[in-house]
Amino acid sequence: LIATKKISVALAAGNTVVLKPPLEAPLTCLILAELLKEAGVPDGVLQVVPGTGPAAGESLVQHPLVERVDFTGGTVTGLRIAKAMADVGKVKPYCAELGGNAPIVVFDDVASV
């Protein structure tokens, strides 16, 4: 869900997106990319780069062609991202949603899907 809302806004604004999915759930993002391709999103507009944060994530935030970083996750990782950008001398526009939880409450009268 988080990736969907972030990707949709970026694509609607005419941007290309490089998505580094969470290590624990890369398949959801890979399947979303396949569905968007089937829906007509051109090759290269959305790219999914699975991998660990220190390897894939740090390389992405430090890459000179990446113009903006948007991250949802833990506070410690958010600070590492800011430091990684600063280490190469280019702090980019950076949106960080840090440290929250997204609890879901399901009542026993909910309709089955």
PDB file of C-alpha atoms in Angstrom, residues 7-109:
ATOM      1  CA  ILE A   7       4.482   5.495  -7.028  1.00  0.00           C
ATOM      2  CA  SER A   8       1.095   6.755  -8.227  1.00  0.00           C
ATOM      3  CA  VAL A   9       1.810  10.359  -7.251  1.00  0.00           C
ATOM      4  CA  ALA A  10       5.280  10.325  -8.816  1.00  0.00           C
ATOM      5  CA  LEU A  11       4.066   8.781 -12.076  1.00  0.00           C
ATOM      6  CA  ALA A  12       1.064  11.123 -12.268  1.00  0.00           C
ATOM      7  CA  ALA A  13       3.492  14.048 -12.018  1.00  0.00           C
ATOM      8  CA  GLY A  14       5.455  12.681 -14.997  1.00  0.00           C
ATOM      9  CA  ASN A  15       8.439  11.307 -13.117  1.00  0.00           C
ATOM     10  CA  THR A  16      10.296   8.058 -13.463  1.00  0.00           C
ATOM     11  CA  VAL A  17      10.617   5.963 -10.309  1.00  0.00           C
ATOM     12  CA  VAL A  18      13.297   3.686  -8.921  1.00  0.00           C
ATOM     13  CA  LEU A  19      11.771   1.685  -6.091  1.00  0.00           C
ATOM     14  CA  LYS A  20      13.816  -0.178  -3.498  1.00  0.00           C
ATOM     15  CA  PRO A  21      11.299  -2.447  -1.789  1.00  0.00           C
ATOM     16  CA  PRO A  22      11.627  -3.560   1.820  1.00  0.00           C
ATOM     17  CA  LEU A  23      13.836  -6.607   2.218  1.00  0.00           C
ATOM     18  CA  GLU A  24      11.000  -8.482   3.925  1.00  0.00           C
ATOM     19  CA  ALA A  25       8.441  -7.939   1.124  1.00  0.00           C
ATOM     20  CA  PRO A  26      10.005  -7.461  -2.320  1.00  0.00           C
ATOM     21  CA  LEU A  27       7.484  -9.607  -4.213  1.00  0.00           C
ATOM     22  CA  THR A  28       4.609  -7.191  -3.715  1.00  0.00           C
ATOM     23  CA  CYS A  29       6.581  -4.381  -5.360  1.00  0.00           C
ATOM     24  CA  LEU A  30       7.826  -6.638  -8.170  1.00  0.00           C
ATOM     25  CA  ILE A  31       4.280  -7.808  -8.926  1.00  0.00           C
ATOM     26  CA  LEU A  32       3.042  -4.199  -8.826  1.00  0.00           C
ATOM     27  CA  ALA A  33       5.697  -3.289 -11.415  1.00  0.00           C
ATOM     28  CA  GLU A  34       4.541  -6.180 -13.632  1.00  0.00           C
ATOM     29  CA  LEU A  35       0.915  -5.037 -13.359  1.00  0.00           C
ATOM     30  CA  LEU A  36       1.842  -1.462 -14.250  1.00  0.00           C
ATOM     31  CA  LYS A  37       3.775  -2.709 -17.285  1.00  0.00           C
ATOM     32  CA  GLU A  38       0.729  -4.740 -18.378  1.00  0.00           C
ATOM     33  CA  ALA A  39      -1.360  -1.587 -17.923  1.00  0.00           C
ATOM     34  CA  GLY A  40       0.860   0.277 -20.380  1.00  0.00           C
ATOM     35  CA  VAL A  41       3.520   2.007 -18.284  1.00  0.00           C
ATOM     36  CA  PRO A  42       6.538   2.206 -20.641  1.00  0.00           C
ATOM     37  CA  ASP A  43       9.751   0.296 -19.939  1.00  0.00           C
ATOM     38  CA  GLY A  44      12.123   2.192 -17.677  1.00  0.00           C
ATOM     39  CA  VAL A  45       9.481   4.435 -16.118  1.00  0.00           C
ATOM     40  CA  LEU A  46       9.270   2.219 -13.017  1.00  0.00           C
ATOM     41  CA  GLN A  47      12.276   0.188 -11.976  1.00  0.00           C
ATOM     42  CA  VAL A  48      12.374  -2.059  -8.910  1.00  0.00           C
ATOM     43  CA  VAL A  49      15.759  -2.642  -7.284  1.00  0.00           C
ATOM     44  CA  PRO A  50      15.535  -5.279  -4.534  1.00  0.00           C
ATOM     45  CA  GLY A  51      18.392  -5.618  -2.096  1.00  0.00           C
ATOM     46  CA  THR A  52      19.611  -4.683   1.324  1.00  0.00           C
ATOM     47  CA  GLY A  53      19.554  -1.103   2.550  1.00  0.00           C
ATOM     48  CA  PRO A  54      23.321  -0.747   2.917  1.00  0.00           C
ATOM     49  CA  ALA A  55      23.943  -2.102  -0.599  1.00  0.00           C
ATOM     50  CA  ALA A  56      21.019  -1.096  -2.820  1.00  0.00           C
ATOM     51  CA  GLY A  57      19.557   1.719  -0.756  1.00  0.00           C
ATOM     52  CA  GLU A  58      22.776   3.605  -0.115  1.00  0.00           C
ATOM     53  CA  SER A  59      23.793   3.362  -3.771  1.00  0.00           C
ATOM     54  CA  LEU A  60      20.438   4.783  -4.829  1.00  0.00           C
ATOM     55  CA  VAL A  61      20.397   7.750  -2.455  1.00  0.00           C
ATOM     56  CA  GLN A  62      23.977   8.632  -3.396  1.00  0.00           C
ATOM     57  CA  HIS A  63      23.477   8.306  -7.164  1.00  0.00           C
ATOM     58  CA  PRO A  64      23.886  11.644  -8.985  1.00  0.00           C
ATOM     59  CA  LEU A  65      20.832  11.099 -11.221  1.00  0.00           C
ATOM     60  CA  VAL A  66      18.456  10.527  -8.313  1.00  0.00           C
ATOM     61  CA  GLU A  67      16.807  13.900  -7.708  1.00  0.00           C
ATOM     62  CA  ARG A  68      14.498  13.129  -4.781  1.00  0.00           C
ATOM     63  CA  VAL A  69      14.300  10.500  -2.049  1.00  0.00           C
ATOM     64  CA  ASP A  70      11.114   9.369  -0.331  1.00  0.00           C
ATOM     65  CA  PHE A  71      11.421   6.888   2.532  1.00  0.00           C
ATOM     66  CA  THR A  72       9.003   5.233   4.927  1.00  0.00           C
ATOM     67  CA  GLY A  73      10.520   3.208   7.738  1.00  0.00           C
ATOM     68  CA  GLY A  74      12.527   3.347  10.913  1.00  0.00           C
ATOM     69  CA  THR A  75      14.120   6.458  12.375  1.00  0.00           C
ATOM     70  CA  VAL A  76      17.614   4.962  12.454  1.00  0.00           C
ATOM     71  CA  THR A  77      17.429   4.100   8.747  1.00  0.00           C
ATOM     72  CA  GLY A  78      16.033   7.544   7.942  1.00  0.00           C
ATOM     73  CA  LEU A  79      19.026   9.149   9.627  1.00  0.00           C
ATOM     74  CA  ARG A  80      21.394   6.813   7.733  1.00  0.00           C
ATOM     75  CA  ILE A  81      19.830   7.916   4.455  1.00  0.00           C
ATOM     76  CA  ALA A  82      20.329  11.600   5.282  1.00  0.00           C
ATOM     77  CA  LYS A  83      23.939  10.895   6.293  1.00  0.00           C
ATOM     78  CA  ALA A  84      24.600   8.872   3.111  1.00  0.00           C
ATOM     79  CA  MET A  85      23.432  11.810   0.983  1.00  0.00           C
ATOM     80  CA  ALA A  86      25.526  14.251   3.030  1.00  0.00           C
ATOM     81  CA  ASP A  87      28.600  12.004   2.733  1.00  0.00           C
ATOM     82  CA  VAL A  88      28.664  12.546  -1.041  1.00  0.00           C
ATOM     83  CA  GLY A  89      27.997  16.263  -0.654  1.00  0.00           C
ATOM     84  CA  LYS A  90      24.517  16.326  -2.126  1.00  0.00           C
ATOM     85  CA  VAL A  91      21.518  16.384   0.182  1.00  0.00           C
ATOM     86  CA  LYS A  92      18.508  16.022  -2.100  1.00  0.00           C
ATOM     87  CA  PRO A  93      14.886  16.844  -1.394  1.00  0.00           C
ATOM     88  CA  TYR A  94      13.990  14.150   1.107  1.00  0.00           C
ATOM     89  CA  CYS A  95      10.630  13.079   2.489  1.00  0.00           C
ATOM     90  CA  ALA A  96      10.904  10.772   5.473  1.00  0.00           C
ATOM     91  CA  GLU A  97       7.985   9.126   7.256  1.00  0.00           C
ATOM     92  CA  LEU A  98       9.785   7.721  10.265  1.00  0.00           C
ATOM     93  CA  GLY A  99       9.040   5.596  13.272  1.00  0.00           C
ATOM     94  CA  GLY A 100       5.306   5.177  12.921  1.00  0.00           C
ATOM     95  CA  ASN A 101       3.119   2.145  12.988  1.00  0.00           C
ATOM     96  CA  ALA A 102       0.168   1.348  10.782  1.00  0.00           C
ATOM     97  CA  PRO A 103      -2.130  -0.770  12.904  1.00  0.00           C
ATOM     98  CA  ILE A 104      -5.159  -2.312  11.309  1.00  0.00           C
ATOM     99  CA  VAL A 105      -8.256  -3.152  13.287  1.00  0.00           C
ATOM    100  CA  VAL A 106     -10.528  -5.852  11.886  1.00  0.00           C
ATOM    101  CA  PHE A 107     -13.859  -6.323  13.598  1.00  0.00           C
ATOM    102  CA  ASP A 108     -15.559  -9.711  13.725  1.00  0.00           C
ATOM    103  CA  ASP A 109     -18.492  -8.427  11.609  1.00  0.00           C
TER     104      ASP A 109
END
